[in-house]
Coordinates of C-alpha atoms and ligand atoms in Angstrom, one line a residue:
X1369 CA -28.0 -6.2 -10.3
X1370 CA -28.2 -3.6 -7.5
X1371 CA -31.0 -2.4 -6.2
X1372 CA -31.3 1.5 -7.1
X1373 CA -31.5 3.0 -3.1
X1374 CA -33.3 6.0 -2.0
X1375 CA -30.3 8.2 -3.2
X1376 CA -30.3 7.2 -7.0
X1377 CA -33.9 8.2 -7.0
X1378 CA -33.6 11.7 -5.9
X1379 CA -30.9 11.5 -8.3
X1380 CA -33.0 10.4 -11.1
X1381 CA -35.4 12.8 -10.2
X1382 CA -32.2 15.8 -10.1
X1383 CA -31.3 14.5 -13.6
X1384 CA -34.8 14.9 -14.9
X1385 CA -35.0 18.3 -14.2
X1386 CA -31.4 19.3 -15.0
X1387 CA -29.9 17.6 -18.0
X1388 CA -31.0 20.2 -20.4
X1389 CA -30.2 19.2 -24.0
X1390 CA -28.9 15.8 -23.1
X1391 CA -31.4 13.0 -22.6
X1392 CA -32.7 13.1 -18.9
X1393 CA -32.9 9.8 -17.2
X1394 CA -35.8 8.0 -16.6
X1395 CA -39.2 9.7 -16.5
X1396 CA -40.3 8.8 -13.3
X1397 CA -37.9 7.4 -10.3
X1398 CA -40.5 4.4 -10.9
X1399 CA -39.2 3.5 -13.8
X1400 CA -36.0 2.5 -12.1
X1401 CA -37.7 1.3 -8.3
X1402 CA -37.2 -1.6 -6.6
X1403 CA -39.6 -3.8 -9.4
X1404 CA -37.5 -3.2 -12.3
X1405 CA -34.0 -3.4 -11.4
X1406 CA -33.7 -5.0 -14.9
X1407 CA -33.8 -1.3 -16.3
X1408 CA -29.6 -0.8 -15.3
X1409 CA -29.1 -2.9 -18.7
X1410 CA -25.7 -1.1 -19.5
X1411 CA -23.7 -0.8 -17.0
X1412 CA -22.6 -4.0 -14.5
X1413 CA -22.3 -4.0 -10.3
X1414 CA -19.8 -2.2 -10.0
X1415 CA -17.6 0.6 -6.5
X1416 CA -16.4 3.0 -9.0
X1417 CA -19.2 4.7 -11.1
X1418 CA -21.7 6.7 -9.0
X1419 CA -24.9 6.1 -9.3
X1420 CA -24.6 9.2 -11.0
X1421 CA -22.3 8.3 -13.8
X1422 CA -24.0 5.0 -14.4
X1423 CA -27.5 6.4 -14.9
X1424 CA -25.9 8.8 -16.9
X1425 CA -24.7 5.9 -19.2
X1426 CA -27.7 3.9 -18.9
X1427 CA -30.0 7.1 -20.1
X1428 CA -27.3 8.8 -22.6
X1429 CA -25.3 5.7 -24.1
X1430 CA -21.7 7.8 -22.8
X1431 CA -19.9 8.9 -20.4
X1432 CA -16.9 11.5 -19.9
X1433 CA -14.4 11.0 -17.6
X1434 CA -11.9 14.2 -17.2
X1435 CA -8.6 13.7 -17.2
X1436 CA -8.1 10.1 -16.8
X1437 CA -5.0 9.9 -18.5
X1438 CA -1.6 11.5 -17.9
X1439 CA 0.1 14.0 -19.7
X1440 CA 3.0 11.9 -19.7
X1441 CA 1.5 9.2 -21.1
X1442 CA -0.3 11.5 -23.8
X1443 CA 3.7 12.7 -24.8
X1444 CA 4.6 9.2 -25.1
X1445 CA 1.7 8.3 -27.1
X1446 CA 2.8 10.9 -29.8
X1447 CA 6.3 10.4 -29.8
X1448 CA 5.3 6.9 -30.9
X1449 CA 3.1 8.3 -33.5
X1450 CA 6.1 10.7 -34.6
X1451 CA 8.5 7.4 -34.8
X1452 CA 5.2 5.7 -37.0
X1453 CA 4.8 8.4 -39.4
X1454 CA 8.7 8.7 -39.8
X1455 CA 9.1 5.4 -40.8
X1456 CA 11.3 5.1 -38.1
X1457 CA 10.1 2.1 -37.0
X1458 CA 7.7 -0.6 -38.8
X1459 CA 4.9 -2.1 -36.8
X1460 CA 3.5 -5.6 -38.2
X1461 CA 0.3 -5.3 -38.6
X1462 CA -0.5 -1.6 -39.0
X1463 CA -2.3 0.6 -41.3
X1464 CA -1.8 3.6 -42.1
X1465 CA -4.5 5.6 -43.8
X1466 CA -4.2 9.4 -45.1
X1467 CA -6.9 11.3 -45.9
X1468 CA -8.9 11.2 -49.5
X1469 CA -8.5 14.2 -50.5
X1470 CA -4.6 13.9 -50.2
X1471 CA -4.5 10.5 -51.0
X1472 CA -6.1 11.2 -54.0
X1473 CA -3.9 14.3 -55.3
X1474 CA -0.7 15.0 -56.6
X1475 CA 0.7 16.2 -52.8
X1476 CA 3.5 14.2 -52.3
X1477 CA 2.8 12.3 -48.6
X1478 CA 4.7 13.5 -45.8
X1479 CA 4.7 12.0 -42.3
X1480 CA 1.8 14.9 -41.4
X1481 CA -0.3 14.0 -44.2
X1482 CA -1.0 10.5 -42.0
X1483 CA -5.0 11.1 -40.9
X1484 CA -5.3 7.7 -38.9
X1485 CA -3.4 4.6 -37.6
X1486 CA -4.7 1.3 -36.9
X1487 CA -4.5 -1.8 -35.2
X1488 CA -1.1 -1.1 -33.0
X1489 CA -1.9 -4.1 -31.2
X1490 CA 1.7 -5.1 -32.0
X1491 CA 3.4 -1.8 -31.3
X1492 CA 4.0 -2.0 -27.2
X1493 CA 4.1 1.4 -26.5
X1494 CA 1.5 2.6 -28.3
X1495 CA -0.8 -0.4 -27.1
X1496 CA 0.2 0.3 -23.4
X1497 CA -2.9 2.8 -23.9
X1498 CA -5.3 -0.1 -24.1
X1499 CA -3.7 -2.2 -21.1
X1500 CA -3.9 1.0 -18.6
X1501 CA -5.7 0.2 -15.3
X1502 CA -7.1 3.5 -15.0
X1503 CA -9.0 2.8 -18.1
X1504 CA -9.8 -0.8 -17.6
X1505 CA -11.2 -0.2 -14.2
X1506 CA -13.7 1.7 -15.8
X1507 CA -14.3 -0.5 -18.8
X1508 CA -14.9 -3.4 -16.4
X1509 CA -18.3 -1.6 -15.1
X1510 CA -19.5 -1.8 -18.3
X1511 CA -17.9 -5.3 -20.2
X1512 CA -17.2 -7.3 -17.0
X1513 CA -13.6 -8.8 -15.6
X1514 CA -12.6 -10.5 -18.9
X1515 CA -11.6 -8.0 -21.5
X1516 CA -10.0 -8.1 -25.0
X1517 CA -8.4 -5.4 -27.1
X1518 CA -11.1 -5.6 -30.3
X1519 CA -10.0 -2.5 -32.1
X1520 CA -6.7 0.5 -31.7
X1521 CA -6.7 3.6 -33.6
X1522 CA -4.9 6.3 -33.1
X1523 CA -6.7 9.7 -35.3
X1524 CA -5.0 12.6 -36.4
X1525 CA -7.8 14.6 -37.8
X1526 CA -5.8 16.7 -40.7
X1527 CA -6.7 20.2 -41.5
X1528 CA -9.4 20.2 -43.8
X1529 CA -8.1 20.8 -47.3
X1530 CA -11.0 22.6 -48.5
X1531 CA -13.1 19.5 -49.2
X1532 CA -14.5 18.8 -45.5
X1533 CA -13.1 15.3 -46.3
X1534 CA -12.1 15.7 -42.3
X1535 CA -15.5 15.0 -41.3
X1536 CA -16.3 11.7 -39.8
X1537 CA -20.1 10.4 -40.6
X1538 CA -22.2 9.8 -37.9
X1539 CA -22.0 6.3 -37.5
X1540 CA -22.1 3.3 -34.9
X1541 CA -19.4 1.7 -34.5
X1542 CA -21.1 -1.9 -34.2
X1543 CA -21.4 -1.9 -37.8
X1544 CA -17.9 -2.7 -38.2
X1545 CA -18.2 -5.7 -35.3
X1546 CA -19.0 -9.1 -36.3
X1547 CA -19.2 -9.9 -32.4
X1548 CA -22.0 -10.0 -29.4
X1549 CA -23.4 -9.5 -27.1
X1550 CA -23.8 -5.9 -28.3
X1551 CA -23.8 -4.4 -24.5
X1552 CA -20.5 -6.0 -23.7
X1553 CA -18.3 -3.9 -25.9
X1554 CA -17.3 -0.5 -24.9
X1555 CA -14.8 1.9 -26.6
X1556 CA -12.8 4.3 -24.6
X1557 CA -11.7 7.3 -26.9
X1558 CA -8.7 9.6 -25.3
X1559 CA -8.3 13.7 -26.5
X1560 CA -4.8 13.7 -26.7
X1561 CA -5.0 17.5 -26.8
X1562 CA -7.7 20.4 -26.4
X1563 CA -10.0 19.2 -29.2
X1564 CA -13.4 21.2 -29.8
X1565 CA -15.7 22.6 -32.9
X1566 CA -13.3 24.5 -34.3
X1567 CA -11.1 21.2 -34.8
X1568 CA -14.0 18.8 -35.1
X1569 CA -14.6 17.1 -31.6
X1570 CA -16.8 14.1 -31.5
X1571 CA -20.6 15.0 -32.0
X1572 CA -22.8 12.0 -30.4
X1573 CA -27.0 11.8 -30.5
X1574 CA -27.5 11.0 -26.6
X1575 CA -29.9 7.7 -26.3
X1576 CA -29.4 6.9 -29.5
X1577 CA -27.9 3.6 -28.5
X1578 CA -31.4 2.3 -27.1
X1579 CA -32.2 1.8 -31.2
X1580 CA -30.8 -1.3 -32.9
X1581 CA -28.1 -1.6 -35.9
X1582 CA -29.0 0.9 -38.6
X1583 CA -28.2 0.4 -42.1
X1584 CA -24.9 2.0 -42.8
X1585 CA -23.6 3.4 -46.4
X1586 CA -21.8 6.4 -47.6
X1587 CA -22.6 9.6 -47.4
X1588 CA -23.6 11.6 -50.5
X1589 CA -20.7 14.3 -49.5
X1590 CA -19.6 16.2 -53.3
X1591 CA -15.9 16.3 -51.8
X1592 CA -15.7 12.6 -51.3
X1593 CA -15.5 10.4 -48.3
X1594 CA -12.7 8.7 -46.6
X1595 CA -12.5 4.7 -47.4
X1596 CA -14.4 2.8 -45.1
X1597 CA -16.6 5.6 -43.5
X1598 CA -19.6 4.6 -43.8
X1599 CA -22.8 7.1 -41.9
X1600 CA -26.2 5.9 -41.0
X1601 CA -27.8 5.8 -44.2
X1602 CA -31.3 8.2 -42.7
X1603 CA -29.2 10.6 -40.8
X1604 CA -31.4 13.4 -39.3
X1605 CA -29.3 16.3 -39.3
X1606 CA -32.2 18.3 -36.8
X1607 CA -31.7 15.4 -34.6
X1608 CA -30.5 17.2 -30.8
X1609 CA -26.6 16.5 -31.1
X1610 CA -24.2 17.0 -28.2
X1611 CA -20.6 18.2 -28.9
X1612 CA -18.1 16.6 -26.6
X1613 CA -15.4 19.2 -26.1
X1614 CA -12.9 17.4 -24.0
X1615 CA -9.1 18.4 -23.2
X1616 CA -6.1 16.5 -23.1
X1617 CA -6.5 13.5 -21.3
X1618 CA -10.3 13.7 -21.0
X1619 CA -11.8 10.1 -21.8
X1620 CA -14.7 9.5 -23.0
X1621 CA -16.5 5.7 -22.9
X1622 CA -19.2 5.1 -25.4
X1623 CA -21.7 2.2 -26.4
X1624 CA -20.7 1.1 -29.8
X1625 CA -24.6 1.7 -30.7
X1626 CA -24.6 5.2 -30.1
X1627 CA -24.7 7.3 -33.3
X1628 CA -21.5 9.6 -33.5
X1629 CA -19.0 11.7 -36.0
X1630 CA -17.2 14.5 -35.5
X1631 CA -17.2 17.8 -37.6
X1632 CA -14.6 19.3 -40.1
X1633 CA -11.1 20.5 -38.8
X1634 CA -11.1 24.2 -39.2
X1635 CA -7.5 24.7 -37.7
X1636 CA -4.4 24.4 -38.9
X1637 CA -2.9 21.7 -36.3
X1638 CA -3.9 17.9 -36.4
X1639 CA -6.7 16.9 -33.5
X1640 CA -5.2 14.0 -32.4
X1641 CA -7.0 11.0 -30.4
X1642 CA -6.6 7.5 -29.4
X1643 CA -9.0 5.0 -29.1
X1644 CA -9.4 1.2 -27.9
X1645 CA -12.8 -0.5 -28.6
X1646 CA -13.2 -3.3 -26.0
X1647 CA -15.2 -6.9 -25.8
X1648 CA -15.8 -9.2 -23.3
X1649 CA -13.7 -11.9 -23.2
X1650 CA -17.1 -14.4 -23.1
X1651 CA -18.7 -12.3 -26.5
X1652 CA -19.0 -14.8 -29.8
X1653 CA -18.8 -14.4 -33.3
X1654 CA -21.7 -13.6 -35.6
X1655 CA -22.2 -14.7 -39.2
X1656 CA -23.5 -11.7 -40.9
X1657 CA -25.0 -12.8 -44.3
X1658 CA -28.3 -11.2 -44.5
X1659 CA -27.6 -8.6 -42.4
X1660 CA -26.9 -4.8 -43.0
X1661 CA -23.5 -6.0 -42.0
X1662 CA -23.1 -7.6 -45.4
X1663 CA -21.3 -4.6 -46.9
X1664 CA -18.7 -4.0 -44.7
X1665 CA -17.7 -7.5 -44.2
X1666 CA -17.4 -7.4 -48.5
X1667 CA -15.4 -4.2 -48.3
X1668 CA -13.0 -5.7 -45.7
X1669 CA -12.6 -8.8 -47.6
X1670 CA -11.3 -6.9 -50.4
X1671 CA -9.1 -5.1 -49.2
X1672 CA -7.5 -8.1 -47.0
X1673 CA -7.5 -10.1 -50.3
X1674 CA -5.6 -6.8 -51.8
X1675 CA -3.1 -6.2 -49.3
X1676 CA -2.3 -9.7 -48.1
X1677 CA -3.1 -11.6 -51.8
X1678 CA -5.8 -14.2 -50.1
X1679 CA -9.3 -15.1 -51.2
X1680 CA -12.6 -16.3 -49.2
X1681 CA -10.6 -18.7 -46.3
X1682 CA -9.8 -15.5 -44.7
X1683 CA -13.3 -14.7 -43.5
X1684 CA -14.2 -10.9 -41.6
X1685 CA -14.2 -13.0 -38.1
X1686 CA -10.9 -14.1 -38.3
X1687 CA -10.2 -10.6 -39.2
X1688 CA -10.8 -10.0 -35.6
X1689 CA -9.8 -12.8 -34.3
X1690 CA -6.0 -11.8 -35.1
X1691 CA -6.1 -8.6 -34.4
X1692 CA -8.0 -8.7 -30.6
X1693 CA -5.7 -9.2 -27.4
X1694 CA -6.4 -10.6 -24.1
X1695 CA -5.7 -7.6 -21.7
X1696 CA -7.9 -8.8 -18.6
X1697 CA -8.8 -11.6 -17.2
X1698 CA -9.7 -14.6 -19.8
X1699 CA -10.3 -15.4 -23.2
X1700 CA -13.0 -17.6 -23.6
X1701 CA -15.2 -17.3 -26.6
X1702 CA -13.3 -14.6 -28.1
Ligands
BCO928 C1 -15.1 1.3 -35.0 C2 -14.4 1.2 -36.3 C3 -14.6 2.5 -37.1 C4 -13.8 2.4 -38.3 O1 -13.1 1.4 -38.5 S1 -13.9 3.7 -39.3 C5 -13.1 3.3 -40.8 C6 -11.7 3.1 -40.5 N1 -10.9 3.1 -41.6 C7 -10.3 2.1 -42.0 O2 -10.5 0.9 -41.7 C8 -9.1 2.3 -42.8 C9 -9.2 1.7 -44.1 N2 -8.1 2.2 -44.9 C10 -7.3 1.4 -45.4 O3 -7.4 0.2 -45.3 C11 -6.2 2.0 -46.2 O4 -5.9 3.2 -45.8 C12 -6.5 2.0 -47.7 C13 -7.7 2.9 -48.0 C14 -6.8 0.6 -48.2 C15 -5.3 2.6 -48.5 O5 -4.2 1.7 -48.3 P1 -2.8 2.1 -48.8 O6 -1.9 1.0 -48.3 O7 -2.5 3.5 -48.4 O8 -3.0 1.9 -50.3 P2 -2.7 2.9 -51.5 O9 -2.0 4.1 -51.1 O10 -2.0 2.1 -52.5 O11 -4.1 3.3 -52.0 C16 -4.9 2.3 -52.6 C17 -6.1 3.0 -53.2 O12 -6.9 3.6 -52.1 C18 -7.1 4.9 -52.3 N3 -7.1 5.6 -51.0 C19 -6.1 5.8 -50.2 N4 -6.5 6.4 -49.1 C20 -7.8 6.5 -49.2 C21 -8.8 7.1 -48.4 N5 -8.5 7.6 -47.2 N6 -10.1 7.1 -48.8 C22 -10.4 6.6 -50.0 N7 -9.5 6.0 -50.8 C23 -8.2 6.0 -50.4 C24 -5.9 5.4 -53.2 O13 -6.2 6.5 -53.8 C25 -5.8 4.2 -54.1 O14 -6.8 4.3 -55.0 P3 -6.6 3.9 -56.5 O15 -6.3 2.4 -56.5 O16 -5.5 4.7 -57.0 O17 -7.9 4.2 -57.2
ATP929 N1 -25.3 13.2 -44.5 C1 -24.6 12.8 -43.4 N2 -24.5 11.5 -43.0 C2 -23.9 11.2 -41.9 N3 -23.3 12.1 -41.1 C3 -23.3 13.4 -41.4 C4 -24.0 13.8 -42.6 N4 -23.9 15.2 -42.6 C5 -23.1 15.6 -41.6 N5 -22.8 14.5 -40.8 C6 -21.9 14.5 -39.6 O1 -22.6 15.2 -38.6 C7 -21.7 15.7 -37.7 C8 -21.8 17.2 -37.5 O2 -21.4 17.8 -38.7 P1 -21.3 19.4 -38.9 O3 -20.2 19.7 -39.8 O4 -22.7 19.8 -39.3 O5 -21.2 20.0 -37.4 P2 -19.9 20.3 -36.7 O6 -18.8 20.8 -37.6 O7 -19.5 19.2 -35.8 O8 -20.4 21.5 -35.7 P3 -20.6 23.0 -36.1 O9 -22.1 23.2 -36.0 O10 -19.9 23.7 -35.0 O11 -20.1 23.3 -37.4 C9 -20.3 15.4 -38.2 O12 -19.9 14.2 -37.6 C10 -20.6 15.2 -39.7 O13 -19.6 14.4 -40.3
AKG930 O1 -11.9 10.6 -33.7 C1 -12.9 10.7 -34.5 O2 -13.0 11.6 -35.3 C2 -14.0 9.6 -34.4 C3 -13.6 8.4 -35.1 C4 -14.6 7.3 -35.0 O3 -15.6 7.5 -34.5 C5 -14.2 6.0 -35.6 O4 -13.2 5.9 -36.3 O5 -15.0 5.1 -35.4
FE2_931 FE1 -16.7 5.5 -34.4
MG932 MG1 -19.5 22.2 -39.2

């Protein structure tokens, strides 16, 4: 663990008195002084974030990196998608969610009325996202040299059709993870366009990932909620929230503690992103019985047991087991 020099207090001291809104760091450059070097808990030794950035991530639970990824890369991500919704092309593996309010009407589904893709682990060119160095080199300050693919999505927020089914919950994405240690998993989230409030950006609670695992349900929303998107079940709607507006190729990496959603799509075009949540190749399994954990892990059984026609010997960590990917370094516990 370095020890913070002279610099990173002035800095502290800078961010103190200038990160209106957001959380400021530390409230004293003692907090983070040459006694308590223990206080970078989120962020590993790293030559690439400045002392900056890391603070940043230590005090706000995110951090946005502009244009990290190429506008090339971006085109080829959504020609993929195109090919996926098409049906040009069948990826073992993948699912393919619409949204509720379509799902659930008469519309007949067309390739736009896809709302999310996940696990492309097995689609190459889409999974190229996950395995590029720009990106890893950044997810190694905060996981370490060992990383595994956990988690691949690729979300193409619909229009809204009127019932602001578009909306995603505030939530923390640990919920979903039966794995540890909870600071060694990182997601990296990619705008693969101009994405902002008018088309529902991600909306985060800065800090909020000092807290631990809150209980997670579904919201009470009249219009219905998608499958599987559960919110914190207290959500505090005065709580100070931070938009993240972010243009194509922005990236931003967040800890899977911090709360998060994003807003309604009030456009007519599809936001699109793409996201790859990331463990340490050293994290273990959990057994989550008697934990707030215990609902997901049932819903996910079910709908395994649907799709694939098995009972209880698949269990929610093989889930994961299958799905993560070695893309650094080695797999050890994972
Ligand atoms: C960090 C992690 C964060 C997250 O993971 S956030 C949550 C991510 N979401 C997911 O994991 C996606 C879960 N979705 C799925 O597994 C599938 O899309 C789902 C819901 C099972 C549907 O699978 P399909 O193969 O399309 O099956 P289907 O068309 O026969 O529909 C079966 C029943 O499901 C319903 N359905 C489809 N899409 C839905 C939606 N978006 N929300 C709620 N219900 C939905 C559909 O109406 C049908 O219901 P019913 O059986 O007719 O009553
Ligand atoms: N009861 C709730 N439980 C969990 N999350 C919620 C709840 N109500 C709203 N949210 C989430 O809070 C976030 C903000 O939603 P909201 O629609 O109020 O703002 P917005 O559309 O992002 O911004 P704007 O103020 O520009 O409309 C979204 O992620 C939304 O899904
Ligand atoms: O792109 C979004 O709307 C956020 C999705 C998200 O947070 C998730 O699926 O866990
Ligand atoms: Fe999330
Ligand atoms: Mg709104």
């Amino acid at each position: 663990m370095s020890r913070p020099s002279a610099r990173l207090r002035v800095i502290i001291n800078h961010l103190d008195r200038h990160s209106a809104g957001i959380r400021a760091a530390p409230t004293s450059a003692q907090t983070v002084s040459y006694g308590h070097p223990q206080r970078l808990r989120y962020t590993l030794d790293n030559d690439l974030l400045t002392p900056e950035q890391r603070l940043f991530y230590e005090e706000n639970g995110f951090l946005l990196i502009r244009n990290l990824v190429s506008t090339q890369d971006i085109d080829r991500f959504r020609k993929e998608f195109e090919r996926i919704c098409r049906q040009q092309i069948k990826v073992p593996g993948l699912v393919v969610m619409r949204d509720v309010a379509i799902a659930k009407s008469e519309f007949v589904p067309d390739q736009r009325a896809v709302s999310k893709v996940q696990d492309f682990q097995e689609d190459p060119e889409l999974f190229r996202y996950c395995s590029l160095p720009k990106i890893l080199k950044y997810v190694e300050c905060f996981i370490g040299p060992n990383i595994m693919a956990m988690h691949t999505m690729l979300i193409n927020k619909p229009p809204d059709a009127g019932k602001k089914t578009s909306r995603h919950p505030m939530h923390q994405d640990l919920h979903y993870f039966p794995f540890r240690p909870v600071d060694r998993i990182v997601c990296a989230w990619t705008a693969m366009e101009t994405v902002n409030r008018q088309n529902g950006c991600l909306v985060v609670l800065p800090g909020s990932h000092k807290g631990t695992l809150q209980e997670h349900d579904y919201p009470e929303w009249e219009g219905g909620v998608n499958k599987m998107y559960h919110g914190v079940r207290d959500y505090d709607p005065e709580h100070p929230r931070v938009h993240l507006e972010m243009e194509k190729g922005d990236t931003v990496f967040f800890h899977p503690l911090l709360i998060h959603g994003s807003g309604m799509n009030q456009t007519p075009g599809f936001r699109k992103a793409i996201s790859c949540h990331y463990a340490s190749g050293d994290c273990y399994y959990i057994d989550v019985k008697g934990t707030t954990q215990e609902n997901i892990e049932k819903e996910v059984k079910e709908i395994v047991a649907r799709r694939h026609g098995v009972g209880d010997e698949v269990t929610f960590k093989d889930t994961w087991e299958i799905r993560g990917r070695l893309v650094q370094g080695e797999r050890i516990s994972m």
